[in-house]
């Protein structure tokens, strides 16, 4: 699959998973930080098939991202992979791999969907050109 | 209008789950995925002992402490020993294995304050009930019933609107979830070749429960799979079958502990026996619960009707191995043998055949329930003819047309399957 096809597939899948995808604007700074309860992370991979953001590492890095109200994942086009298996292939086994596919949710009460539980209630992917 | 009872809540939730599942499976190469998942799990069962040894070795090499527990009691003691003798607060993610071994009660008796942090699991915890379904613990409850329970627990009147109810629960659990230093979770799969554990969830509570400075992962040896490349197909069939999702919000792959301590307790408790038995096909189970929501009997009685931790068709088959003390001999008769469970199973377990086999075993051992033994002798008597037979035959036919039995038949094949 070409990079352009992969991005197109990502946009479709992300919409279904309630994940926003946008191209980086000049003012978008790709650096990990927490700003006003928004966690900015540099995604280790993004999955085109589902719109999931993939992070590797220790909980010192992952916990703040999971505890924020919103997650903004910056990704280079070269780190957009086809599917979960391709993301797993990149994991070196240190710490944890977490795949985050959309806002945290529950349907434990009468199967009715409730958005925003213990993880971020908004997930945005910012695509930065280049590999 | 009457308040919907537990069976109504179960049927509504089951229908919604089946409808969502149908949408996901229609868009996937479902049969191919099902065969791939079946092949992977067949290997898990056939090579269970060897793969579990490999997992234990590789997980330990990654810095996890690995403990093997033969029985429920050993498993509870191992977890308690790991947690130490200064009980405090711990957070827990959903795990059927911990229900099976009675871990929460064991820890509470030792003085621990245990918070179940999955919403449905917390609801059944405060109601002092078992989960009514393996992936949807509160499937038997209406929002109104949940509102009544939670209003009592939180000491204020809550509306029965799911967003408001979930919000109240989230606020209540947030403190312990963010600050606890001890967490307990289960796992959906263990990867032998890499020593990694895979956990899926939607709420984010399993993340917090597995990233505490001290994390104890408790799971069954049946969760073993050989290699990473078998995971994607297994995850797809699991999430589609359990909740009708193409994927869950979170998928965790736990490798080498980083900054904290992780202990992995591998529980046998009848699993190796099951894997070598005539019921070994059931050891492939990935605990999705699809056989439950599709079952005409489960849809009527919900999970608690079975009086076992594992309800529904799969529970009928595995409970005698995993919960020998609970084993109710009438459970195999909680089935119409219609085969809906076998048809829907994502790892092609021939459930209806295994339930029929269980009945045959009980009959052979003289353990079939009295109602069944008397019923069978009544039919035999009717077929023998004569005056008594002539009277019995129409009476028995009328009994079979009883409205209660007819309703059971109509609930078969929900959603117009087949």
XYZ file of C-alpha atoms in Angstrom:
549
model
C 0.000 0.000 0.000
C 1.373 3.427 -0.889
C 1.770 6.095 1.774
C -1.027 8.159 0.196
C -3.394 5.155 0.160
C -2.537 4.443 3.756
C -3.363 8.011 4.800
C -6.664 7.853 2.910
C -7.510 4.597 4.652
C -6.551 6.137 7.988
C -8.930 9.061 7.462
C -11.876 6.734 6.771
C -11.146 4.394 9.678
C -10.429 7.237 12.114
C -13.788 8.853 11.362
C -15.522 5.589 12.319
C -13.499 5.371 15.539
C -14.367 9.002 16.471
C -10.737 10.085 16.023
C -9.950 13.426 14.334
C -7.176 13.464 11.743
C -5.623 16.639 10.356
C -2.491 17.697 8.528
C 0.083 19.558 10.568
C -0.074 23.339 10.335
C 3.162 25.382 10.541
C 2.431 26.224 14.198
C 2.032 22.540 15.203
C 5.016 21.674 17.344
C 5.830 17.963 17.345
C 7.150 17.645 20.897
C 5.868 15.605 23.858
C 4.294 17.832 26.506
C 1.195 18.389 28.628
C -0.686 21.648 28.061
C -3.972 22.451 29.813
C -4.954 18.788 30.318
C -4.026 17.980 26.697
C -1.250 15.415 26.229
C 0.841 15.845 23.095
C 2.703 12.661 22.157
C 4.915 11.573 19.292
C 3.186 8.411 18.104
C 5.448 5.411 17.580
C 2.920 4.278 14.995
C -0.612 4.998 13.830
C -2.741 2.157 12.452
C -4.426 2.926 9.105
C -6.909 0.058 9.483
C -8.451 1.438 12.686
C -7.220 4.976 13.389
C -5.422 3.774 16.531
C -2.506 5.668 18.047
C 0.318 3.369 19.163
C 2.785 4.249 21.920
C 5.667 2.176 23.279
C 7.454 2.586 26.558
C 7.305 2.921 30.299
C 4.453 4.224 32.385
C 6.390 7.416 33.148
C 5.583 8.320 29.548
C 2.201 6.640 29.120
C 0.425 7.480 32.397
C 0.275 11.250 31.846
C -1.074 10.618 28.344
C -3.797 8.310 29.700
C -4.694 10.691 32.532
C -5.281 13.769 30.331
C -8.686 14.823 29.043
C -7.460 14.927 25.436
C -4.681 13.262 23.472
C -2.975 14.808 20.443
C -0.731 12.345 18.627
C 1.803 13.725 16.202
C 2.814 11.208 13.549
C 5.101 11.227 10.539
C 3.563 9.697 7.405
C 6.287 7.046 7.470
C 4.992 5.821 10.842
C 1.461 5.150 9.574
C 1.274 1.340 9.318
C -1.341 -0.925 7.749
C -2.647 -2.878 10.720
C -2.211 -3.964 14.334
C 0.209 -6.744 13.340
C 2.516 -4.231 11.633
C 2.509 -2.033 14.744
C 3.227 -5.048 16.976
C 6.190 -5.947 14.727
C 7.746 -2.606 15.693
C 7.467 -3.189 19.452
C 10.787 -4.227 21.022
C 9.164 -5.650 24.155
C 10.405 -2.949 26.536
C 7.679 -1.602 28.787
C 4.291 -1.699 27.161
C 2.725 -1.227 23.772
C -0.609 0.549 23.977
C -2.969 0.998 21.070
C -5.475 3.819 21.653
C -8.400 3.729 19.250
C -10.645 6.689 19.978
C -12.118 8.152 23.163
C -12.468 5.946 26.241
C -15.968 4.537 26.465
C -18.304 2.114 28.179
C -21.537 0.389 27.249
C -21.974 -1.484 30.533
C -25.386 0.062 31.242
C -28.045 -1.300 28.879
C -25.399 -1.348 26.115
C -25.821 2.424 25.775
C -22.625 4.099 24.651
C -21.088 6.577 27.097
C -18.012 8.490 25.903
C -15.267 9.585 28.269
C -14.490 7.153 31.075
C -10.961 6.895 32.534
C -8.823 7.559 29.458
C -8.800 10.643 27.161
C -12.231 11.618 25.862
C -10.827 13.159 22.680
C -8.147 11.779 20.385
C -6.622 13.761 17.520
C -3.973 12.619 15.055
C -1.791 15.322 13.479
C -0.025 14.086 10.356
C 3.408 15.568 9.735
C 4.891 14.992 6.268
C 8.064 12.969 5.920
C 9.430 9.665 7.118
C -46.049 -0.362 32.705
C -44.132 -2.934 34.694
C -40.445 -2.598 35.498
C -38.357 -4.663 33.077
C -37.075 -7.753 34.868
C -33.620 -9.241 34.549
C -34.559 -11.434 31.612
C -35.838 -8.432 29.659
C -32.663 -6.441 30.289
C -30.593 -9.433 29.195
C -32.555 -9.964 25.982
C -32.370 -6.303 24.989
C -28.622 -6.111 25.614
C -28.081 -9.440 23.847
C -29.974 -8.223 20.762
C -27.923 -5.012 20.606
C -24.680 -6.987 20.914
C -25.703 -9.450 18.193
C -26.723 -6.626 15.839
C -23.384 -4.850 16.277
C -21.537 -8.130 15.875
C -23.353 -8.803 12.599
C -22.244 -5.428 11.218
C -18.598 -6.085 12.061
C -18.522 -9.677 10.821
C -20.214 -8.685 7.538
C -17.298 -6.360 6.772
C -14.568 -8.849 7.655
C -13.412 -12.072 5.966
C -15.157 -13.713 8.911
C -14.906 -17.415 8.114
C -11.199 -17.073 7.272
C -10.553 -15.221 10.545
C -12.532 -17.813 12.456
C -10.498 -20.648 10.952
C -7.236 -18.812 11.643
C -8.266 -18.186 15.250
C -9.359 -21.810 15.638
C -6.022 -23.103 14.326
C -4.080 -20.848 16.699
C -6.146 -21.952 19.694
C -5.965 -25.630 18.681
C -2.193 -25.317 18.906
C -2.599 -23.625 22.330
C -4.520 -26.618 23.659
C -2.442 -29.368 22.061
C 0.856 -27.867 23.217
C -0.418 -26.236 26.417
C 2.150 -27.568 28.903
C 5.137 -26.850 26.683
C 3.942 -23.362 25.714
C 3.148 -22.374 29.301
C 6.677 -23.446 30.338
C 8.108 -21.361 27.510
C 5.984 -18.359 28.510
C 7.077 -18.653 32.148
C 10.740 -18.756 31.108
C 10.509 -15.834 28.661
C 8.366 -13.655 30.947
C 10.816 -14.225 33.810
C 13.745 -13.367 31.518
C 11.992 -10.056 30.839
C 12.037 -9.211 34.553
C 8.566 -10.399 35.598
C 8.196 -12.632 38.602
C 6.267 -15.720 37.492
C 4.340 -17.914 39.931
C 2.529 -21.146 39.026
C -0.632 -22.010 40.986
C -2.235 -25.454 40.738
C -5.465 -24.621 42.531
C -7.692 -21.654 43.372
C -6.425 -21.664 46.973
C -2.786 -21.671 45.866
C -3.482 -18.802 43.474
C -5.158 -16.671 46.171
C -2.330 -17.371 48.604
C 0.278 -16.478 45.962
C -1.395 -13.124 45.263
C -1.797 -12.358 48.982
C 1.864 -13.248 49.627
C 2.950 -10.973 46.809
C 0.886 -8.086 48.151
C 2.377 -8.381 51.630
C 0.850 -8.207 55.078
C 0.171 -4.469 55.299
C -3.229 -4.359 53.598
C -4.325 -1.091 52.015
C -6.261 -0.155 48.904
C -5.941 -1.916 45.585
C -7.546 -1.395 42.208
C -8.657 -4.254 40.067
C -9.508 -4.637 36.404
C -12.076 -7.163 35.217
C -10.981 -10.799 35.232
C -13.119 -13.941 35.180
C -10.242 -16.010 36.564
C -10.208 -13.878 39.729
C -13.979 -14.484 40.074
C -13.397 -18.216 39.614
C -10.761 -18.377 42.370
C -12.629 -15.973 44.679
C -9.681 -13.584 44.860
C -11.588 -10.450 45.875
C -13.173 -12.119 48.904
C -9.845 -13.668 49.873
C -8.136 -10.269 49.827
C -11.016 -8.517 51.576
C -10.860 -11.059 54.383
C -7.154 -10.244 54.678
C -8.059 -6.582 55.196
C -7.633 -5.138 51.688
C -10.052 -2.573 50.288
C -10.635 -3.789 46.734
C -12.085 -1.524 44.051
C -13.409 -3.253 40.963
C -12.807 -0.478 38.425
C -14.639 -1.782 35.351
C -18.037 -0.075 35.469
C -20.151 -3.220 35.074
C -17.961 -5.177 37.455
C -18.157 -2.431 40.087
C -21.959 -2.470 39.813
C -22.093 -6.221 40.491
C -19.460 -5.850 43.251
C -21.594 -3.371 45.193
C -24.655 -5.584 44.618
C -22.644 -8.543 45.986
C -23.405 -10.535 42.845
C -21.377 -12.532 40.377
C -21.049 -11.076 36.866
C -24.028 -12.262 34.806
C -21.944 -12.535 31.625
C -18.189 -12.925 31.031
C -17.701 -9.601 29.223
C -20.906 -7.748 30.221
C -21.160 -8.231 34.004
C -24.308 -6.111 34.495
C -26.173 -7.444 31.432
C -29.053 -8.594 33.667
C -29.809 -5.118 35.031
C -31.900 -2.260 33.674
C -30.644 1.321 34.056
C -33.421 1.881 36.611
C -32.173 -0.998 38.755
C -28.595 0.267 38.470
C -29.764 3.767 39.463
C -31.424 2.329 42.552
C -28.282 0.400 43.539
C -25.873 3.281 42.958
C -28.138 5.834 44.654
C -27.955 3.652 47.770
C -24.163 3.283 47.551
C -23.407 6.938 46.848
C -26.076 8.302 49.186
C -27.808 10.578 46.690
C -30.583 10.125 44.174
C -29.303 9.379 40.674
C -31.349 9.496 37.482
C -31.447 6.320 35.409
C -29.808 8.049 32.458
C -26.704 5.927 31.542
C -24.419 8.964 31.055
C -25.320 10.313 34.507
C -24.924 6.889 36.131
C -21.574 6.269 34.452
C -20.456 9.780 35.417
C -21.240 9.194 39.089
C -19.334 5.897 39.023
C -16.371 7.448 37.199
C -16.138 10.240 39.804
C -16.302 7.688 42.616
C -13.570 5.472 41.129
C -11.254 8.220 39.886
C -9.465 8.803 43.201
C -8.450 5.193 43.862
C -7.761 4.612 40.165
C -5.244 7.446 39.953
C -3.601 7.083 43.355
C -3.510 3.351 44.205
C -0.041 1.816 44.249
C -1.220 -1.778 43.886
C -3.145 -3.089 40.886
C -4.526 -6.472 39.884
C -5.592 -7.380 36.356
C -6.163 -10.385 34.157
C -5.057 -11.022 30.584
C -6.777 -12.008 27.363
C -3.764 -13.757 25.837
C -0.244 -14.774 26.853
C 2.359 -14.995 24.093
C 4.715 -17.904 24.757
C 7.562 -16.956 22.432
C 7.894 -13.404 23.755
C 6.669 -13.719 27.360
C 4.184 -10.886 26.755
C 0.586 -10.518 27.980
C -2.226 -8.945 25.931
C -5.132 -7.103 27.588
C -8.093 -5.467 25.827
C -10.518 -2.937 27.307
C -12.554 0.184 26.512
C -12.667 2.281 29.669
C -8.988 2.849 30.468
C -9.345 1.304 33.942
C -7.266 -1.733 32.946
C -4.452 0.631 31.978
C -4.385 2.213 35.436
C -4.807 -1.165 37.166
C -1.814 -2.605 35.291
C 0.546 0.388 35.562
C 0.716 0.732 39.352
C 4.167 0.458 41.001
C 3.109 -3.054 41.986
C 1.057 -5.002 39.450
C -0.142 -8.561 39.907
C -1.462 -10.184 36.760
C -3.628 -13.221 37.464
C -4.684 -15.398 34.571
C -5.372 -18.952 33.443
C -2.802 -21.093 31.632
C -5.408 -21.577 28.897
C -4.744 -17.995 27.700
C -1.485 -19.151 26.128
C -0.818 -18.747 22.389
C 2.435 -19.581 20.687
C 3.423 -16.441 18.809
C 2.745 -12.781 18.196
C 1.567 -13.292 14.622
C -1.438 -15.267 15.933
C -2.653 -12.272 17.951
C -4.283 -10.020 15.292
C -6.836 -12.625 14.144
C -7.579 -13.635 17.739
C -8.187 -10.019 18.754
C -10.511 -9.466 15.795
C -12.711 -12.462 16.522
C -12.673 -11.707 20.259
C -13.805 -8.081 20.092
C -16.363 -8.687 17.324
C -17.883 -11.567 19.292
C -17.765 -9.978 22.739
C -19.012 -6.439 22.119
C -19.496 -6.151 18.349
C -16.441 -3.910 18.000
C -13.879 -4.168 15.184
C -11.334 -3.404 17.917
C -11.527 -2.232 21.507
C -10.446 1.299 22.422
C -7.333 0.017 24.222
C -5.097 -2.926 23.445
C -2.166 -3.401 25.812
C 0.846 -5.599 25.141
C 2.764 -5.932 28.411
C 6.459 -6.647 27.917
C 9.345 -6.037 30.303
C 8.254 -4.140 33.435
C 9.575 -0.597 33.281
C 9.856 1.240 36.582
C 7.526 -1.028 38.552
C 7.258 -4.620 39.673
C 5.022 -7.161 37.955
C 4.139 -10.620 39.215
C 2.346 -13.002 36.865
C 0.295 -15.718 38.558
C -0.481 -18.561 36.151
C -3.527 -20.482 37.341
C -4.225 -24.088 36.350
C -7.205 -24.977 38.571
C -8.506 -27.747 36.276
C -7.326 -26.306 32.961
C -4.620 -28.866 32.173
C -7.134 -31.603 33.000
C -9.698 -29.991 30.642
C -7.102 -29.739 27.849
C -6.401 -33.488 28.053
C -10.042 -34.542 28.479
C -12.753 -35.566 26.033
C -13.939 -31.932 26.353
C -10.593 -30.489 25.178
C -12.268 -28.523 22.361
C -13.733 -26.250 25.049
C -10.205 -25.340 26.205
C -9.946 -23.220 23.028
C -12.471 -20.750 24.513
C -11.408 -17.087 24.428
C -14.209 -15.965 26.838
C -16.089 -13.681 24.438
C -19.546 -14.647 25.678
C -21.151 -14.852 22.205
C -22.522 -18.315 23.045
C -24.377 -16.684 25.939
C -26.094 -13.806 24.132
C -27.211 -16.135 21.327
C -28.496 -18.906 23.620
C -32.319 -19.098 23.935
C -31.992 -20.340 27.510
C -29.413 -17.743 28.639
C -31.594 -15.031 27.113
C -34.442 -16.171 29.387
C -32.642 -16.891 32.653
C -29.516 -14.668 32.341
C -26.204 -15.645 33.880
C -27.126 -16.199 37.498
C -29.571 -18.953 36.578
C -26.659 -21.327 36.027
C -25.294 -20.968 39.594
C -21.708 -21.108 38.277
C -19.108 -18.376 37.694
C -19.002 -19.263 33.987
C -22.586 -19.248 32.709
C -24.170 -20.155 29.396
C -23.245 -22.941 26.993
C -19.481 -22.688 27.606
C -20.086 -22.620 31.364
C -22.048 -25.867 31.170
C -18.980 -27.521 29.632
C -16.105 -25.937 31.583
C -17.630 -25.503 35.077
C -17.200 -29.200 35.978
C -13.437 -28.706 35.466
C -12.934 -25.157 36.780
C -15.595 -25.076 39.484
C -16.037 -28.702 40.587
C -17.547 -27.600 43.900
C -20.260 -25.527 42.201
C -21.087 -28.125 39.552
C -24.874 -28.287 39.377
C -25.928 -31.497 37.649
C -28.937 -29.821 36.036
C -26.845 -27.250 34.086
C -26.477 -29.476 30.978
C -30.264 -29.359 30.699
C -30.209 -25.554 30.445
C -29.951 -26.030 26.691
C -32.254 -26.761 23.784
C -29.295 -28.263 21.866
C -30.345 -25.956 19.013
C -26.697 -25.388 18.078
C -26.760 -21.567 17.958
C -23.753 -21.565 20.336
C -21.711 -23.878 18.096
C -22.589 -21.757 15.056
C -21.535 -18.453 16.592
C -18.382 -19.589 18.428
C -15.391 -17.671 16.993
C -13.074 -20.618 17.674
C -15.554 -23.247 16.416
C -16.079 -25.126 19.688
C -18.816 -27.738 19.039
C -20.674 -26.596 22.154
C -23.996 -28.315 21.543
C -22.204 -31.639 20.963
C -20.218 -31.200 24.167
C -23.369 -30.363 26.150
C -25.066 -33.495 24.751
C -21.966 -35.488 25.696
C -22.106 -34.080 29.222
C -25.726 -35.236 29.498
C -24.739 -38.700 28.283
C -21.932 -38.827 30.861
C -24.302 -37.819 33.674
C -26.825 -40.448 32.564
C -24.133 -43.133 32.400
C -22.898 -42.216 35.881
C -26.436 -42.206 37.283
C -26.108 -38.469 38.063
C -28.827 -37.122 35.760
C -31.292 -34.981 37.757
C -34.412 -36.692 39.090
C -36.667 -34.626 36.792
C -34.835 -35.971 33.750
C -34.785 -39.570 34.954
C -38.499 -39.482 35.798
C -39.319 -37.678 32.544
C -37.516 -40.285 30.481
C -39.209 -43.164 32.285
C -42.575 -41.469 31.746
C -41.968 -41.288 27.977
C -40.813 -44.915 27.957
C -44.003 -45.900 29.780
C -46.119 -43.923 27.283
C -44.485 -45.646 24.316
C -45.118 -49.094 25.810
C -48.771 -48.693 24.892
C -51.695 -50.229 26.752
C -54.251 -48.265 28.735
C -51.712 -46.158 30.717
C -49.801 -45.339 27.513
C -52.960 -44.227 25.745
C -53.685 -41.819 28.591
C -50.097 -40.574 28.938
C -49.367 -39.795 25.279
C -51.894 -36.932 24.815
C -51.027 -35.583 28.276
C -47.323 -35.402 27.449
C -48.028 -33.836 24.035
C -50.152 -31.150 25.739
C -47.307 -30.493 28.183
C -44.893 -29.892 25.295
C -47.305 -27.293 23.879
C -47.364 -25.419 27.193
C -46.941 -21.651 26.549
C -43.781 -21.465 28.689
C -42.078 -24.098 26.544
C -43.340 -22.555 23.309
C -41.893 -19.167 24.296
C -38.514 -20.806 24.759
C -38.707 -22.202 21.249
C -39.567 -18.822 19.724
C -36.548 -17.202 21.347
C -34.284 -19.494 19.344
C -32.204 -17.997 16.535
C -32.558 -14.375 17.606
C -32.178 -11.701 14.984
C -33.381 -14.057 12.267
C -30.143 -16.007 12.026
C -30.250 -18.840 9.466
